[in-house]
């Protein structure tokens, strides 16, 4: 998986459930579960929304593990 | 309304639609069958609009799009090939020709609907290629 995230960590820090986060960013809980498990890469808009909910920069919540090639 | 209730109502409406359409067609009344179909579909859309939870999001849309594309490719290939086979075998059974043309027209209709849908969803992207040299 090229894109990793710290959604679970930020959820724990903010004492937020997956359902609450899903409601705040307007997606289903399944999408939050898939994101946390690294099974789905979010759109740029969703990534920004999630970062905004946690009040952090997008690069803090998500990171790209690209290869040099 | 929550998702669970919506799903339950949808199943009931779909079952009623199936029964209604089946009975109407069996009795030779296509108008009633069409009315039942449209009413049922409208009811489901109306119920869906009453659901307060998020029913579809970008992940579901993405996977649904991928699945639809795959269905389009596989089913399109199958009915196109099937139509050619049936038309080629018309000398064996005369009605094979009708089956073949029905499949061929179905394939063409499907491609046309796909083209219209693709044109609609990419309408905002038109003309962007001409900006390459700017």
PDB file of N, CA and C in Angstrom, chain B residues 25-104:
ATOM      1  N   UNK B  25     -47.500  -9.812 -16.567  1.00  0.00           N
ATOM      2  CA  UNK B  25     -46.980 -10.369 -17.821  1.00  0.00           C
ATOM      3  C   UNK B  25     -47.702 -11.678 -18.155  1.00  0.00           C
ATOM      4  N   UNK B  26     -47.911 -12.507 -17.119  1.00  0.00           N
ATOM      5  CA  UNK B  26     -48.589 -13.789 -17.342  1.00  0.00           C
ATOM      6  C   UNK B  26     -50.009 -13.576 -17.864  1.00  0.00           C
ATOM      7  N   UNK B  27     -50.634 -12.486 -17.451  1.00  0.00           N
ATOM      8  CA  UNK B  27     -51.999 -12.196 -17.906  1.00  0.00           C
ATOM      9  C   UNK B  27     -52.027 -11.346 -19.180  1.00  0.00           C
ATOM     10  N   UNK B  28     -50.842 -11.126 -19.760  1.00  0.00           N
ATOM     11  CA  UNK B  28     -50.771 -10.373 -21.008  1.00  0.00           C
ATOM     12  C   UNK B  28     -51.089  -8.898 -20.857  1.00  0.00           C
ATOM     13  N   UNK B  29     -50.672  -8.306 -19.734  1.00  0.00           N
ATOM     14  CA  UNK B  29     -50.938  -6.868 -19.519  1.00  0.00           C
ATOM     15  C   UNK B  29     -49.625  -6.117 -19.277  1.00  0.00           C
ATOM     16  N   UNK B  30     -48.897  -5.812 -20.354  1.00  0.00           N
ATOM     17  CA  UNK B  30     -47.589  -5.170 -20.199  1.00  0.00           C
ATOM     18  C   UNK B  30     -47.663  -3.768 -19.596  1.00  0.00           C
ATOM     19  N   UNK B  31     -48.790  -3.087 -19.845  1.00  0.00           N
ATOM     20  CA  UNK B  31     -48.956  -1.725 -19.301  1.00  0.00           C
ATOM     21  C   UNK B  31     -48.945  -1.732 -17.784  1.00  0.00           C
ATOM     22  N   UNK B  32     -49.667  -2.697 -17.219  1.00  0.00           N
ATOM     23  CA  UNK B  32     -49.716  -2.791 -15.746  1.00  0.00           C
ATOM     24  C   UNK B  32     -48.336  -3.184 -15.210  1.00  0.00           C
ATOM     25  N   UNK B  33     -47.661  -4.095 -15.942  1.00  0.00           N
ATOM     26  CA  UNK B  33     -46.317  -4.523 -15.534  1.00  0.00           C
ATOM     27  C   UNK B  33     -45.371  -3.323 -15.473  1.00  0.00           C
ATOM     28  N   UNK B  34     -45.448  -2.479 -16.498  1.00  0.00           N
ATOM     29  CA  UNK B  34     -44.590  -1.291 -16.553  1.00  0.00           C
ATOM     30  C   UNK B  34     -44.930  -0.321 -15.419  1.00  0.00           C
ATOM     31  N   UNK B  35     -46.233  -0.170 -15.171  1.00  0.00           N
ATOM     32  CA  UNK B  35     -46.671   0.732 -14.094  1.00  0.00           C
ATOM     33  C   UNK B  35     -46.180   0.237 -12.737  1.00  0.00           C
ATOM     34  N   UNK B  36     -46.264  -1.072 -12.530  1.00  0.00           N
ATOM     35  CA  UNK B  36     -45.796  -1.662 -11.265  1.00  0.00           C
ATOM     36  C   UNK B  36     -44.293  -1.429 -11.109  1.00  0.00           C
ATOM     37  N   UNK B  37     -43.580  -1.646 -12.219  1.00  0.00           N
ATOM     38  CA  UNK B  37     -42.119  -1.477 -12.208  1.00  0.00           C
ATOM     39  C   UNK B  37     -41.733  -0.037 -11.866  1.00  0.00           C
ATOM     40  N   UNK B  38     -42.371   0.905 -12.536  1.00  0.00           N
ATOM     41  CA  UNK B  38     -42.043   2.321 -12.314  1.00  0.00           C
ATOM     42  C   UNK B  38     -42.430   2.770 -10.905  1.00  0.00           C
ATOM     43  N   UNK B  39     -43.618   2.329 -10.455  1.00  0.00           N
ATOM     44  CA  UNK B  39     -44.064   2.698  -9.100  1.00  0.00           C
ATOM     45  C   UNK B  39     -43.107   2.145  -8.047  1.00  0.00           C
ATOM     46  N   UNK B  40     -42.713   0.895  -8.250  1.00  0.00           N
ATOM     47  CA  UNK B  40     -41.795   0.254  -7.305  1.00  0.00           C
ATOM     48  C   UNK B  40     -40.456   0.981  -7.255  1.00  0.00           C
ATOM     49  N   UNK B  41     -39.925   1.295  -8.435  1.00  0.00           N
ATOM     50  CA  UNK B  41     -38.637   1.999  -8.499  1.00  0.00           C
ATOM     51  C   UNK B  41     -38.735   3.377  -7.843  1.00  0.00           C
ATOM     52  N   UNK B  42     -39.825   4.070  -8.158  1.00  0.00           N
ATOM     53  CA  UNK B  42     -40.022   5.395  -7.567  1.00  0.00           C
ATOM     54  C   UNK B  42     -40.103   5.288  -6.042  1.00  0.00           C
ATOM     55  N   UNK B  43     -40.816   4.264  -5.542  1.00  0.00           N
ATOM     56  CA  UNK B  43     -40.951   4.076  -4.087  1.00  0.00           C
ATOM     57  C   UNK B  43     -39.584   3.868  -3.436  1.00  0.00           C
ATOM     58  N   UNK B  44     -38.749   3.068  -4.104  1.00  0.00           N
ATOM     59  CA  UNK B  44     -37.415   2.798  -3.540  1.00  0.00           C
ATOM     60  C   UNK B  44     -36.578   4.081  -3.515  1.00  0.00           C
ATOM     61  N   UNK B  45     -36.623   4.856  -4.614  1.00  0.00           N
ATOM     62  CA  UNK B  45     -35.878   6.123  -4.646  1.00  0.00           C
ATOM     63  C   UNK B  45     -36.389   7.086  -3.573  1.00  0.00           C
ATOM     64  N   UNK B  46     -37.707   7.102  -3.396  1.00  0.00           N
ATOM     65  CA  UNK B  46     -38.305   8.001  -2.402  1.00  0.00           C
ATOM     66  C   UNK B  46     -37.872   7.590  -0.996  1.00  0.00           C
ATOM     67  N   UNK B  47     -37.916   6.279  -0.740  1.00  0.00           N
ATOM     68  CA  UNK B  47     -37.486   5.796   0.578  1.00  0.00           C
ATOM     69  C   UNK B  47     -36.013   6.129   0.822  1.00  0.00           C
ATOM     70  N   UNK B  48     -35.212   5.957  -0.238  1.00  0.00           N
ATOM     71  CA  UNK B  48     -33.774   6.230  -0.125  1.00  0.00           C
ATOM     72  C   UNK B  48     -33.527   7.688   0.247  1.00  0.00           C
ATOM     73  N   UNK B  49     -34.336   8.568  -0.305  1.00  0.00           N
ATOM     74  CA  UNK B  49     -34.164  10.000   0.000  1.00  0.00           C
ATOM     75  C   UNK B  49     -34.532  10.323   1.449  1.00  0.00           C
ATOM     76  N   UNK B  50     -35.272   9.425   2.096  1.00  0.00           N
ATOM     77  CA  UNK B  50     -35.671   9.660   3.481  1.00  0.00           C
ATOM     78  C   UNK B  50     -34.645   9.136   4.491  1.00  0.00           C
ATOM     79  N   UNK B  51     -33.658   8.371   3.992  1.00  0.00           N
ATOM     80  CA  UNK B  51     -32.643   7.816   4.888  1.00  0.00           C
ATOM     81  C   UNK B  51     -31.679   8.926   5.281  1.00  0.00           C
ATOM     82  N   UNK B  52     -31.478   9.075   6.582  1.00  0.00           N
ATOM     83  CA  UNK B  52     -30.622  10.180   7.042  1.00  0.00           C
ATOM     84  C   UNK B  52     -29.140   9.796   7.049  1.00  0.00           C
ATOM     85  N   UNK B  53     -28.865   8.490   7.179  1.00  0.00           N
ATOM     86  CA  UNK B  53     -27.459   8.056   7.202  1.00  0.00           C
ATOM     87  C   UNK B  53     -26.886   8.101   5.782  1.00  0.00           C
ATOM     88  N   UNK B  54     -25.572   8.054   5.703  1.00  0.00           N
ATOM     89  CA  UNK B  54     -24.910   8.024   4.393  1.00  0.00           C
ATOM     90  C   UNK B  54     -25.098   6.632   3.797  1.00  0.00           C
ATOM     91  N   UNK B  55     -25.704   6.583   2.621  1.00  0.00           N
ATOM     92  CA  UNK B  55     -25.956   5.283   1.977  1.00  0.00           C
ATOM     93  C   UNK B  55     -24.821   4.924   1.020  1.00  0.00           C
ATOM     94  N   UNK B  56     -24.333   5.928   0.325  1.00  0.00           N
ATOM     95  CA  UNK B  56     -23.263   5.698  -0.646  1.00  0.00           C
ATOM     96  C   UNK B  56     -22.195   6.754  -0.468  1.00  0.00           C
ATOM     97  N   UNK B  57     -20.962   6.351  -0.558  1.00  0.00           N
ATOM     98  CA  UNK B  57     -19.879   7.327  -0.497  1.00  0.00           C
ATOM     99  C   UNK B  57     -18.879   7.022  -1.611  1.00  0.00           C
ATOM    100  N   UNK B  58     -17.741   7.720  -1.581  1.00  0.00           N
ATOM    101  CA  UNK B  58     -16.795   7.593  -2.691  1.00  0.00           C
ATOM    102  C   UNK B  58     -16.247   6.185  -2.855  1.00  0.00           C
ATOM    103  N   UNK B  59     -16.077   5.462  -1.736  1.00  0.00           N
ATOM    104  CA  UNK B  59     -15.534   4.103  -1.842  1.00  0.00           C
ATOM    105  C   UNK B  59     -16.532   3.181  -2.539  1.00  0.00           C
ATOM    106  N   UNK B  60     -17.799   3.276  -2.129  1.00  0.00           N
ATOM    107  CA  UNK B  60     -18.840   2.446  -2.749  1.00  0.00           C
ATOM    108  C   UNK B  60     -18.989   2.813  -4.223  1.00  0.00           C
ATOM    109  N   UNK B  61     -18.967   4.117  -4.511  1.00  0.00           N
ATOM    110  CA  UNK B  61     -19.085   4.567  -5.898  1.00  0.00           C
ATOM    111  C   UNK B  61     -17.928   4.036  -6.745  1.00  0.00           C
ATOM    112  N   UNK B  62     -16.728   4.060  -6.177  1.00  0.00           N
ATOM    113  CA  UNK B  62     -15.560   3.589  -6.923  1.00  0.00           C
ATOM    114  C   UNK B  62     -15.669   2.093  -7.233  1.00  0.00           C
ATOM    115  N   UNK B  63     -15.998   1.305  -6.205  1.00  0.00           N
ATOM    116  CA  UNK B  63     -16.091  -0.146  -6.436  1.00  0.00           C
ATOM    117  C   UNK B  63     -17.282  -0.496  -7.325  1.00  0.00           C
ATOM    118  N   UNK B  64     -18.393   0.237  -7.161  1.00  0.00           N
ATOM    119  CA  UNK B  64     -19.560  -0.007  -8.018  1.00  0.00           C
ATOM    120  C   UNK B  64     -19.201   0.303  -9.471  1.00  0.00           C
ATOM    121  N   UNK B  65     -18.420   1.374  -9.668  1.00  0.00           N
ATOM    122  CA  UNK B  65     -17.981   1.737 -11.014  1.00  0.00           C
ATOM    123  C   UNK B  65     -17.094   0.666 -11.635  1.00  0.00           C
ATOM    124  N   UNK B  66     -16.177   0.148 -10.814  1.00  0.00           N
ATOM    125  CA  UNK B  66     -15.286  -0.914 -11.307  1.00  0.00           C
ATOM    126  C   UNK B  66     -16.083  -2.164 -11.675  1.00  0.00           C
ATOM    127  N   UNK B  67     -17.031  -2.518 -10.784  1.00  0.00           N
ATOM    128  CA  UNK B  67     -17.850  -3.708 -11.034  1.00  0.00           C
ATOM    129  C   UNK B  67     -18.695  -3.519 -12.293  1.00  0.00           C
ATOM    130  N   UNK B  68     -19.278  -2.309 -12.441  1.00  0.00           N
ATOM    131  CA  UNK B  68     -20.124  -2.043 -13.607  1.00  0.00           C
ATOM    132  C   UNK B  68     -19.308  -2.124 -14.895  1.00  0.00           C
ATOM    133  N   UNK B  69     -18.074  -1.617 -14.852  1.00  0.00           N
ATOM    134  CA  UNK B  69     -17.202  -1.649 -16.035  1.00  0.00           C
ATOM    135  C   UNK B  69     -16.890  -3.101 -16.414  1.00  0.00           C
ATOM    136  N   UNK B  70     -16.620  -3.904 -15.391  1.00  0.00           N
ATOM    137  CA  UNK B  70     -16.301  -5.308 -15.649  1.00  0.00           C
ATOM    138  C   UNK B  70     -17.514  -6.038 -16.226  1.00  0.00           C
ATOM    139  N   UNK B  71     -18.702  -5.755 -15.653  1.00  0.00           N
ATOM    140  CA  UNK B  71     -19.939  -6.362 -16.161  1.00  0.00           C
ATOM    141  C   UNK B  71     -20.147  -5.950 -17.616  1.00  0.00           C
ATOM    142  N   UNK B  72     -19.927  -4.673 -17.906  1.00  0.00           N
ATOM    143  CA  UNK B  72     -20.086  -4.146 -19.260  1.00  0.00           C
ATOM    144  C   UNK B  72     -19.174  -4.897 -20.230  1.00  0.00           C
ATOM    145  N   UNK B  73     -17.919  -5.063 -19.824  1.00  0.00           N
ATOM    146  CA  UNK B  73     -16.951  -5.731 -20.701  1.00  0.00           C
ATOM    147  C   UNK B  73     -17.322  -7.193 -20.935  1.00  0.00           C
ATOM    148  N   UNK B  74     -17.598  -7.902 -19.826  1.00  0.00           N
ATOM    149  CA  UNK B  74     -17.860  -9.349 -19.932  1.00  0.00           C
ATOM    150  C   UNK B  74     -19.198  -9.611 -20.630  1.00  0.00           C
ATOM    151  N   UNK B  75     -20.250  -8.942 -20.156  1.00  0.00           N
ATOM    152  CA  UNK B  75     -21.576  -9.176 -20.721  1.00  0.00           C
ATOM    153  C   UNK B  75     -21.634  -8.689 -22.169  1.00  0.00           C
ATOM    154  N   UNK B  76     -20.983  -7.558 -22.453  1.00  0.00           N
ATOM    155  CA  UNK B  76     -20.953  -7.036 -23.819  1.00  0.00           C
ATOM    156  C   UNK B  76     -20.289  -8.018 -24.761  1.00  0.00           C
ATOM    157  N   UNK B  77     -19.174  -8.577 -24.328  1.00  0.00           N
ATOM    158  CA  UNK B  77     -18.454  -9.554 -25.146  1.00  0.00           C
ATOM    159  C   UNK B  77     -19.308 -10.807 -25.362  1.00  0.00           C
ATOM    160  N   UNK B  78     -19.947 -11.274 -24.276  1.00  0.00           N
ATOM    161  CA  UNK B  78     -20.746 -12.495 -24.366  1.00  0.00           C
ATOM    162  C   UNK B  78     -21.927 -12.332 -25.318  1.00  0.00           C
ATOM    163  N   UNK B  79     -22.668 -11.224 -25.184  1.00  0.00           N
ATOM    164  CA  UNK B  79     -23.843 -11.094 -26.059  1.00  0.00           C
ATOM    165  C   UNK B  79     -23.438 -10.775 -27.495  1.00  0.00           C
ATOM    166  N   UNK B  80     -22.303 -10.084 -27.669  1.00  0.00           N
ATOM    167  CA  UNK B  80     -21.839  -9.824 -29.039  1.00  0.00           C
ATOM    168  C   UNK B  80     -21.445 -11.137 -29.719  1.00  0.00           C
ATOM    169  N   UNK B  81     -20.670 -11.937 -28.995  1.00  0.00           N
ATOM    170  CA  UNK B  81     -20.249 -13.226 -29.539  1.00  0.00           C
ATOM    171  C   UNK B  81     -21.464 -14.126 -29.754  1.00  0.00           C
ATOM    172  N   UNK B  82     -22.359 -14.116 -28.769  1.00  0.00           N
ATOM    173  CA  UNK B  82     -23.576 -14.939 -28.860  1.00  0.00           C
ATOM    174  C   UNK B  82     -24.416 -14.550 -30.061  1.00  0.00           C
ATOM    175  N   UNK B  83     -24.529 -13.251 -30.325  1.00  0.00           N
ATOM    176  CA  UNK B  83     -25.350 -12.811 -31.462  1.00  0.00           C
ATOM    177  C   UNK B  83     -24.755 -13.320 -32.771  1.00  0.00           C
ATOM    178  N   UNK B  84     -23.419 -13.261 -32.883  1.00  0.00           N
ATOM    179  CA  UNK B  84     -22.775 -13.733 -34.120  1.00  0.00           C
ATOM    180  C   UNK B  84     -22.994 -15.233 -34.308  1.00  0.00           C
ATOM    181  N   UNK B  85     -22.874 -15.975 -33.220  1.00  0.00           N
ATOM    182  CA  UNK B  85     -23.053 -17.436 -33.285  1.00  0.00           C
ATOM    183  C   UNK B  85     -24.484 -17.763 -33.723  1.00  0.00           C
ATOM    184  N   UNK B  86     -25.453 -17.099 -33.096  1.00  0.00           N
ATOM    185  CA  UNK B  86     -26.857 -17.382 -33.422  1.00  0.00           C
ATOM    186  C   UNK B  86     -27.182 -17.007 -34.869  1.00  0.00           C
ATOM    187  N   UNK B  87     -26.671 -15.857 -35.317  1.00  0.00           N
ATOM    188  CA  UNK B  87     -26.955 -15.440 -36.698  1.00  0.00           C
ATOM    189  C   UNK B  87     -26.285 -16.409 -37.688  1.00  0.00           C
ATOM    190  N   UNK B  88     -25.076 -16.854 -37.341  1.00  0.00           N
ATOM    191  CA  UNK B  88     -24.362 -17.794 -38.219  1.00  0.00           C
ATOM    192  C   UNK B  88     -25.087 -19.137 -38.305  1.00  0.00           C
ATOM    193  N   UNK B  89     -25.811 -19.481 -37.244  1.00  0.00           N
ATOM    194  CA  UNK B  89     -26.499 -20.782 -37.227  1.00  0.00           C
ATOM    195  C   UNK B  89     -27.948 -20.700 -37.699  1.00  0.00           C
ATOM    196  N   UNK B  90     -28.295 -19.634 -38.373  1.00  0.00           N
ATOM    197  CA  UNK B  90     -29.710 -19.446 -38.751  1.00  0.00           C
ATOM    198  C   UNK B  90     -30.207 -20.519 -39.721  1.00  0.00           C
ATOM    199  N   UNK B  91     -29.267 -21.149 -40.476  1.00  0.00           N
ATOM    200  CA  UNK B  91     -29.699 -22.190 -41.416  1.00  0.00           C
ATOM    201  C   UNK B  91     -30.184 -23.444 -40.671  1.00  0.00           C
ATOM    202  N   UNK B  92     -29.716 -23.628 -39.449  1.00  0.00           N
ATOM    203  CA  UNK B  92     -30.145 -24.810 -38.679  1.00  0.00           C
ATOM    204  C   UNK B  92     -31.538 -24.622 -38.088  1.00  0.00           C
ATOM    205  N   UNK B  93     -31.720 -23.460 -37.467  1.00  0.00           N
ATOM    206  CA  UNK B  93     -33.030 -23.133 -36.883  1.00  0.00           C
ATOM    207  C   UNK B  93     -33.358 -21.700 -37.281  1.00  0.00           C
ATOM    208  N   UNK B  94     -34.453 -21.471 -37.975  1.00  0.00           N
ATOM    209  CA  UNK B  94     -34.756 -20.097 -38.458  1.00  0.00           C
ATOM    210  C   UNK B  94     -34.855 -19.070 -37.323  1.00  0.00           C
ATOM    211  N   UNK B  95     -35.367 -19.488 -36.151  1.00  0.00           N
ATOM    212  CA  UNK B  95     -35.549 -18.488 -35.078  1.00  0.00           C
ATOM    213  C   UNK B  95     -34.222 -18.061 -34.444  1.00  0.00           C
ATOM    214  N   UNK B  96     -33.147 -18.781 -34.755  1.00  0.00           N
ATOM    215  CA  UNK B  96     -31.822 -18.374 -34.245  1.00  0.00           C
ATOM    216  C   UNK B  96     -31.468 -16.962 -34.715  1.00  0.00           C
ATOM    217  N   UNK B  97     -31.933 -16.642 -35.923  1.00  0.00           N
ATOM    218  CA  UNK B  97     -31.630 -15.325 -36.481  1.00  0.00           C
ATOM    219  C   UNK B  97     -32.243 -14.219 -35.610  1.00  0.00           C
ATOM    220  N   UNK B  98     -33.498 -14.445 -35.169  1.00  0.00           N
ATOM    221  CA  UNK B  98     -34.165 -13.451 -34.322  1.00  0.00           C
ATOM    222  C   UNK B  98     -33.435 -13.301 -32.985  1.00  0.00           C
ATOM    223  N   UNK B  99     -33.037 -14.458 -32.454  1.00  0.00           N
ATOM    224  CA  UNK B  99     -32.300 -14.428 -31.174  1.00  0.00           C
ATOM    225  C   UNK B  99     -31.001 -13.650 -31.356  1.00  0.00           C
ATOM    226  N   UNK B 100     -30.306 -13.940 -32.464  1.00  0.00           N
ATOM    227  CA  UNK B 100     -29.033 -13.276 -32.755  1.00  0.00           C
ATOM    228  C   UNK B 100     -29.184 -11.779 -32.886  1.00  0.00           C
ATOM    229  N   UNK B 101     -30.199 -11.345 -33.641  1.00  0.00           N
ATOM    230  CA  UNK B 101     -30.402  -9.902 -33.830  1.00  0.00           C
ATOM    231  C   UNK B 101     -30.850  -9.225 -32.530  1.00  0.00           C
ATOM    232  N   UNK B 102     -31.640  -9.950 -31.737  1.00  0.00           N
ATOM    233  CA  UNK B 102     -32.062  -9.386 -30.444  1.00  0.00           C
ATOM    234  C   UNK B 102     -30.838  -9.141 -29.565  1.00  0.00           C
ATOM    235  N   UNK B 103     -29.946 -10.124 -29.552  1.00  0.00           N
ATOM    236  CA  UNK B 103     -28.716  -9.963 -28.753  1.00  0.00           C
ATOM    237  C   UNK B 103     -27.852  -8.833 -29.312  1.00  0.00           C
ATOM    238  N   UNK B 104     -27.755  -8.779 -30.649  1.00  0.00           N
ATOM    239  CA  UNK B 104     -26.924  -7.735 -31.276  1.00  0.00           C
ATOM    240  C   UNK B 104     -27.466  -6.343 -30.959  1.00  0.00           C
TER     241      UNK B 104
END
